[in-house]
Amino acid sequence: ETGVTQSPTHLIKTRGQQVTLRCSSQSGHNTVSWYQQALGQGPQFIFQYYREEENGRGNFPPRFSGLQFPNYSSELNVNALELDDSALYLCASSFSRLNNMNTEAFFGQGTRLTVV
Amino acid sequence: AQSVSQHNHHVILSEAASLELGCNYSYGGTVNLFWYVQYPGQHLQLLLKYFSGDPLVKGIKGFEAEFIKSKFSFNLRKPSVQWSDTAEYFCAVNALRGSQGNLIFGKGTKLSVKP
């Protein structure tokens, strides 16, 4: 176990709806990254939060947004869901410093989102 | 743009066979390199990592990988696989410049080990 927990584990939503996924980072970690893993693909970086601020974003539209809370837990919000948003959403936590963001990440089990 | 290529989509081996999974990346600067494994129904787990130093890295469960900078490669090896090694393996790169610390993953290689 990595100490990174995600909820819910599975979710079914209808196209056009909004969804919120949650992640509790490992104790002592201050950085959370979110990834989307489509079927048969490797995880793709969505964005990263460091000490409650967005600290980098991948090639995802603005309807993908996030938050990080003072306890370093995080949420991923997706608005106006599309069928192609169906995927496994992974959260990864790590401990970073401003001069060293490239540290080992620990992954949660993911949330399987199905959009119908 | 940075990218990671894993050459084999699906590898099928018998127990005790040797394993080598290829990984190449495209980035000219300094990188951190990782291999992650995803067992069926489980989370991504770190097998091994390379940050600096000895380019031959040993990880958990008998896996090792060799960083060859001139070839932009970080191939994963195991001398003798077991049925329990059946899983999906992902190579990942983290560039040390112009990056916020995110990982770029390959598409993964599914390994099936026949008992």
CSV table of N, CA and C in Angstrom, one decimal, chain B residues 12-114:
chain,number,residue,atom,x,y,z
B,12,ILE,N,4.8,-12.6,-24.2
B,12,ILE,CA,4.4,-13.9,-23.6
B,12,ILE,C,5.6,-14.7,-23.4
B,13,LEU,N,5.9,-15.2,-22.1
B,13,LEU,CA,7.0,-16.0,-21.8
B,13,LEU,C,6.6,-17.1,-20.9
B,14,SER,N,7.4,-18.2,-21.0
B,14,SER,CA,7.3,-19.3,-20.0
B,14,SER,C,8.1,-19.0,-18.8
B,15,GLU,N,7.7,-19.6,-17.7
B,15,GLU,CA,8.4,-19.4,-16.4
B,15,GLU,C,9.9,-19.8,-16.6
B,16,ALA,N,10.7,-19.0,-16.0
B,16,ALA,CA,12.2,-19.2,-16.0
B,16,ALA,C,12.8,-18.6,-17.2
B,17,ALA,N,12.1,-18.1,-18.2
B,17,ALA,CA,12.7,-17.4,-19.3
B,17,ALA,C,13.2,-16.1,-18.9
B,18,SER,N,14.1,-15.6,-19.7
B,18,SER,CA,14.7,-14.2,-19.4
B,18,SER,C,13.8,-13.2,-20.0
B,19,LEU,N,13.8,-12.0,-19.4
B,19,LEU,CA,12.9,-10.9,-19.9
B,19,LEU,C,13.8,-9.7,-20.2
B,20,GLU,N,13.5,-9.1,-21.3
B,20,GLU,CA,14.0,-7.7,-21.5
B,20,GLU,C,12.9,-6.9,-22.2
B,21,LEU,N,12.5,-5.8,-21.6
B,21,LEU,CA,11.5,-4.9,-22.1
B,21,LEU,C,12.2,-3.6,-22.5
B,22,GLY,N,12.0,-3.2,-23.8
B,22,GLY,CA,12.6,-2.0,-24.3
B,22,GLY,C,11.9,-0.7,-23.9
B,23,CYS,N,12.7,0.3,-23.7
B,23,CYS,CA,12.2,1.7,-23.4
B,23,CYS,C,13.2,2.7,-24.0
B,24,ASN,N,12.7,3.6,-24.8
B,24,ASN,CA,13.5,4.7,-25.4
B,24,ASN,C,12.7,6.0,-25.1
B,25,TYR,N,13.4,7.0,-24.9
B,25,TYR,CA,12.8,8.3,-24.6
B,25,TYR,C,13.4,9.4,-25.5
B,26,SER,N,12.7,10.4,-25.7
B,26,SER,CA,13.2,11.5,-26.5
B,26,SER,C,13.2,12.8,-25.7
B,27,TYR,N,14.4,13.1,-25.3
B,27,TYR,CA,14.7,14.4,-24.5
B,27,TYR,C,16.2,14.5,-24.4
B,28,GLY,N,16.7,15.6,-24.8
B,28,GLY,CA,18.2,15.7,-24.9
B,28,GLY,C,18.9,16.1,-23.6
B,29,GLY,N,18.1,16.5,-22.6
B,29,GLY,CA,18.7,16.9,-21.4
B,29,GLY,C,18.8,15.8,-20.3
B,30,THR,N,19.0,16.2,-19.1
B,30,THR,CA,19.1,15.3,-18.0
B,30,THR,C,17.7,14.8,-17.6
B,31,VAL,N,17.6,13.5,-17.3
B,31,VAL,CA,16.3,12.9,-17.0
B,31,VAL,C,16.4,12.0,-15.7
B,32,ASN,N,15.3,11.9,-15.1
B,32,ASN,CA,15.1,10.8,-14.1
B,32,ASN,C,14.3,9.7,-14.9
B,33,LEU,N,14.6,8.5,-14.6
B,33,LEU,CA,13.9,7.4,-15.3
B,33,LEU,C,13.3,6.4,-14.3
B,34,PHE,N,12.2,5.8,-14.7
B,34,PHE,CA,11.4,5.0,-13.8
B,34,PHE,C,10.8,3.8,-14.6
B,35,TRP,N,10.7,2.7,-13.9
B,35,TRP,CA,9.8,1.6,-14.3
B,35,TRP,C,8.8,1.3,-13.3
B,36,TYR,N,7.5,1.4,-13.7
B,36,TYR,CA,6.4,1.0,-12.8
B,36,TYR,C,5.8,-0.2,-13.3
B,37,VAL,N,5.2,-1.0,-12.3
B,37,VAL,CA,4.4,-2.2,-12.6
B,37,VAL,C,3.0,-2.1,-12.1
B,38,GLN,N,2.1,-2.6,-12.9
B,38,GLN,CA,0.7,-2.5,-12.5
B,38,GLN,C,0.1,-4.0,-12.6
B,39,TYR,N,0.0,-4.6,-11.4
B,39,TYR,CA,-0.6,-6.0,-11.3
B,39,TYR,C,-2.1,-5.8,-11.5
B,40,PRO,N,-2.7,-6.9,-12.0
B,40,PRO,CA,-4.2,-6.8,-12.2
B,40,PRO,C,-4.9,-6.3,-11.0
B,41,GLY,N,-5.7,-5.3,-11.1
B,41,GLY,CA,-6.5,-4.8,-10.1
B,41,GLY,C,-5.8,-4.0,-9.0
B,42,GLN,N,-4.5,-3.7,-9.2
B,42,GLN,CA,-3.7,-3.0,-8.2
B,42,GLN,C,-3.2,-1.7,-8.7
B,43,HIS,N,-2.6,-0.9,-7.8
B,43,HIS,CA,-2.1,0.4,-8.2
B,43,HIS,C,-0.8,0.3,-8.8
B,44,LEU,N,-0.4,1.3,-9.5
B,44,LEU,CA,1.0,1.4,-10.0
B,44,LEU,C,2.0,1.4,-8.9
B,45,GLN,N,3.0,0.5,-9.0
B,45,GLN,CA,4.0,0.4,-8.0
B,45,GLN,C,5.4,0.6,-8.7
B,46,LEU,N,6.3,1.3,-8.0
B,46,LEU,CA,7.6,1.6,-8.5
B,46,LEU,C,8.5,0.3,-8.4
B,47,LEU,N,9.0,-0.1,-9.6
B,47,LEU,CA,9.9,-1.2,-9.6
B,47,LEU,C,11.4,-0.7,-9.4
B,48,LEU,N,11.7,0.3,-10.0
B,48,LEU,CA,13.1,0.9,-9.9
B,48,LEU,C,13.1,2.3,-10.5
B,49,LYS,N,14.2,3.0,-10.1
B,49,LYS,CA,14.4,4.3,-10.6
B,49,LYS,C,15.8,4.6,-10.8
B,50,TYR,N,16.1,5.6,-11.8
B,50,TYR,CA,17.4,6.1,-12.0
B,50,TYR,C,17.4,7.6,-11.9
B,51,PHE,N,18.2,8.1,-10.9
B,51,PHE,CA,18.3,9.5,-10.8
B,51,PHE,C,19.7,10.0,-11.3
B,52,SER,N,20.8,9.2,-10.8
B,52,SER,CA,22.1,9.6,-11.2
B,52,SER,C,23.0,8.4,-10.7
B,53,GLY,N,24.3,8.4,-11.1
B,53,GLY,CA,25.3,7.4,-10.6
B,53,GLY,C,25.3,6.2,-11.5
B,54,ASP,N,25.5,5.1,-10.9
B,54,ASP,CA,25.6,3.8,-11.6
B,54,ASP,C,24.5,3.6,-12.6
B,55,PRO,N,24.7,3.5,-13.9
B,55,PRO,CA,23.6,3.3,-14.8
B,55,PRO,C,22.9,2.0,-14.7
B,56,LEU,N,23.5,1.0,-14.0
B,56,LEU,CA,22.8,-0.3,-13.8
B,56,LEU,C,22.1,-0.2,-12.5
B,57,VAL,N,20.8,-0.2,-12.6
B,57,VAL,CA,19.9,0.0,-11.4
B,57,VAL,C,19.2,-1.3,-11.0
B,58,LYS,N,19.3,-1.6,-9.7
B,58,LYS,CA,18.6,-2.8,-9.3
B,58,LYS,C,17.3,-2.4,-8.5
B,59,GLY,N,16.2,-3.1,-8.8
B,59,GLY,CA,15.0,-2.8,-8.2
B,59,GLY,C,14.5,-4.0,-7.4
B,60,ILE,N,13.1,-3.9,-7.1
B,60,ILE,CA,12.5,-5.0,-6.3
B,60,ILE,C,12.3,-6.2,-7.2
B,61,LYS,N,12.1,-7.4,-6.5
B,61,LYS,CA,11.7,-8.6,-7.2
B,61,LYS,C,12.6,-9.1,-8.3
B,62,GLY,N,13.9,-8.7,-8.1
B,62,GLY,CA,14.9,-9.3,-9.1
B,62,GLY,C,15.0,-8.5,-10.4
B,63,PHE,N,14.3,-7.4,-10.5
B,63,PHE,CA,14.4,-6.6,-11.7
B,63,PHE,C,15.6,-5.7,-11.7
B,64,GLU,N,16.1,-5.4,-12.9
B,64,GLU,CA,17.1,-4.4,-13.0
B,64,GLU,C,16.9,-3.7,-14.4
B,65,ALA,N,17.6,-2.5,-14.5
B,65,ALA,CA,17.5,-1.7,-15.7
B,65,ALA,C,18.8,-1.0,-15.9
B,66,GLU,N,19.1,-0.8,-17.2
B,66,GLU,CA,20.4,-0.2,-17.6
B,66,GLU,C,20.1,1.1,-18.3
B,67,PHE,N,20.6,2.2,-17.9
B,67,PHE,CA,20.5,3.5,-18.5
B,67,PHE,C,21.6,3.6,-19.5
B,68,ILE,N,21.3,3.7,-20.8
B,68,ILE,CA,22.4,4.0,-21.8
B,68,ILE,C,22.1,5.3,-22.4
B,69,LYS,N,22.8,6.3,-21.9
B,69,LYS,CA,22.5,7.7,-22.3
B,69,LYS,C,22.7,7.9,-23.8
B,70,SER,N,23.7,7.3,-24.4
B,70,SER,CA,23.9,7.5,-25.9
B,70,SER,C,22.8,7.0,-26.7
B,71,LYS,N,22.1,6.0,-26.2
B,71,LYS,CA,20.9,5.4,-26.9
B,71,LYS,C,19.6,5.9,-26.4
B,72,PHE,N,19.6,6.8,-25.5
B,72,PHE,CA,18.3,7.3,-24.9
B,72,PHE,C,17.5,6.1,-24.5
B,73,SER,N,18.1,5.1,-23.8
B,73,SER,CA,17.3,3.9,-23.5
B,73,SER,C,17.4,3.5,-22.0
B,74,PHE,N,16.4,2.8,-21.5
B,74,PHE,CA,16.4,2.4,-20.2
B,74,PHE,C,15.6,1.1,-20.1
B,75,ASN,N,16.3,0.0,-20.6
B,75,ASN,CA,15.6,-1.3,-20.8
B,75,ASN,C,15.5,-2.0,-19.4
B,76,LEU,N,14.4,-2.7,-19.3
B,76,LEU,CA,14.2,-3.5,-18.0
B,76,LEU,C,14.5,-4.9,-18.3
B,77,ARG,N,15.2,-5.6,-17.3
B,77,ARG,CA,15.6,-7.0,-17.4
B,77,ARG,C,15.3,-7.8,-16.2
B,78,LYS,N,15.1,-9.1,-16.4
B,78,LYS,CA,15.0,-10.0,-15.3
B,78,LYS,C,15.5,-11.3,-15.8
B,79,PRO,N,16.4,-12.0,-15.1
B,79,PRO,CA,17.0,-13.2,-15.7
B,79,PRO,C,16.0,-14.4,-15.8
B,80,SER,N,15.1,-14.5,-14.8
B,80,SER,CA,14.2,-15.6,-14.8
B,80,SER,C,12.8,-15.2,-14.3
B,81,VAL,N,11.8,-15.1,-15.2
B,81,VAL,CA,10.5,-14.6,-14.8
B,81,VAL,C,9.7,-15.7,-14.1
B,82,GLN,N,8.8,-15.2,-13.2
B,82,GLN,CA,7.9,-16.1,-12.6
B,82,GLN,C,6.4,-15.8,-13.0
B,83,TRP,N,5.5,-16.7,-12.7
B,83,TRP,CA,4.1,-16.5,-13.1
B,83,TRP,C,3.6,-15.3,-12.4
B,84,SER,N,4.1,-15.0,-11.2
B,84,SER,CA,3.6,-13.8,-10.5
B,84,SER,C,4.1,-12.5,-11.1
B,85,ASP,N,5.0,-12.5,-12.1
B,85,ASP,CA,5.4,-11.3,-12.8
B,85,ASP,C,4.4,-10.9,-13.8
B,86,THR,N,3.4,-11.7,-14.1
B,86,THR,CA,2.3,-11.3,-15.0
B,86,THR,C,1.7,-10.0,-14.6
B,87,ALA,N,1.8,-9.0,-15.4
B,87,ALA,CA,1.4,-7.6,-15.1
B,87,ALA,C,1.7,-6.7,-16.3
B,88,GLU,N,1.3,-5.4,-16.1
B,88,GLU,CA,1.7,-4.4,-17.2
B,88,GLU,C,2.8,-3.6,-16.7
B,89,TYR,N,3.8,-3.3,-17.5
B,89,TYR,CA,5.0,-2.6,-17.1
B,89,TYR,C,5.1,-1.3,-17.9
B,90,PHE,N,5.3,-0.2,-17.2
B,90,PHE,CA,5.3,1.1,-17.7
B,90,PHE,C,6.7,1.8,-17.5
B,91,CYS,N,7.3,2.3,-18.5
B,91,CYS,CA,8.5,3.1,-18.4
B,91,CYS,C,8.1,4.5,-18.4
B,92,ALA,N,8.7,5.4,-17.5
B,92,ALA,CA,8.4,6.8,-17.4
B,92,ALA,C,9.6,7.6,-17.3
B,93,VAL,N,9.5,8.8,-17.8
B,93,VAL,CA,10.6,9.8,-17.8
B,93,VAL,C,10.2,11.1,-17.1
B,94,ASN,N,11.1,11.7,-16.4
B,94,ASN,CA,10.8,13.0,-15.8
B,94,ASN,C,12.0,13.9,-16.2
B,95,ALA,N,11.7,14.8,-17.0
B,95,ALA,CA,12.8,15.7,-17.4
B,95,ALA,C,13.1,16.7,-16.3
B,96,LEU,N,14.4,17.1,-16.2
B,96,LEU,CA,14.8,17.9,-15.1
B,96,LEU,C,14.9,19.4,-15.5
B,97,ARG,N,14.4,19.8,-16.7
B,97,ARG,CA,14.4,21.2,-17.0
B,97,ARG,C,13.0,21.4,-17.7
B,98,GLY,N,12.4,22.5,-17.4
B,98,GLY,CA,11.2,22.9,-18.0
B,98,GLY,C,10.0,21.9,-17.6
B,99,SER,N,10.2,21.3,-16.5
B,99,SER,CA,9.1,20.4,-16.1
B,99,SER,C,8.7,20.7,-14.7
B,100,GLN,N,7.5,20.5,-14.4
B,100,GLN,CA,7.0,20.7,-13.0
B,100,GLN,C,7.0,19.5,-12.2
B,101,GLY,N,7.7,18.5,-12.7
B,101,GLY,CA,7.9,17.3,-12.0
B,101,GLY,C,6.9,16.2,-12.4
B,102,ASN,N,6.3,16.4,-13.6
B,102,ASN,CA,5.4,15.4,-14.0
B,102,ASN,C,6.1,14.2,-14.8
B,103,LEU,N,5.5,13.1,-14.8
B,103,LEU,CA,6.0,11.9,-15.4
B,103,LEU,C,5.4,11.8,-16.8
B,104,ILE,N,6.2,11.4,-17.8
B,104,ILE,CA,5.7,11.0,-19.1
B,104,ILE,C,5.9,9.5,-19.3
B,105,PHE,N,4.8,8.9,-19.5
B,105,PHE,CA,4.8,7.4,-19.5
B,105,PHE,C,4.7,6.9,-21.0
B,106,GLY,N,5.3,5.7,-21.1
B,106,GLY,CA,5.1,4.9,-22.3
B,106,GLY,C,3.7,4.3,-22.3
B,107,LYS,N,3.4,3.6,-23.4
B,107,LYS,CA,2.0,3.0,-23.5
B,107,LYS,C,1.9,1.7,-22.7
B,108,GLY,N,3.0,1.2,-22.2
B,108,GLY,CA,3.0,0.0,-21.4
B,108,GLY,C,3.3,-1.3,-22.2
B,109,THR,N,3.8,-2.3,-21.5
B,109,THR,CA,4.0,-3.6,-22.1
B,109,THR,C,3.3,-4.6,-21.2
B,110,LYS,N,2.4,-5.3,-21.8
B,110,LYS,CA,1.7,-6.4,-21.0
B,110,LYS,C,2.6,-7.6,-21.0
B,111,LEU,N,2.9,-8.1,-19.9
B,111,LEU,CA,3.7,-9.4,-19.8
B,111,LEU,C,2.8,-10.5,-19.3
B,112,SER,N,2.7,-11.6,-20.0
B,112,SER,CA,2.0,-12.8,-19.6
B,112,SER,C,3.0,-13.9,-19.4
B,113,VAL,N,3.1,-14.5,-18.2
B,113,VAL,CA,4.0,-15.6,-18.0
B,113,VAL,C,3.2,-16.8,-17.8
B,114,LYS,N,3.5,-17.8,-18.6
B,114,LYS,CA,2.8,-19.1,-18.6
B,114,LYS,C,3.5,-20.0,-17.6
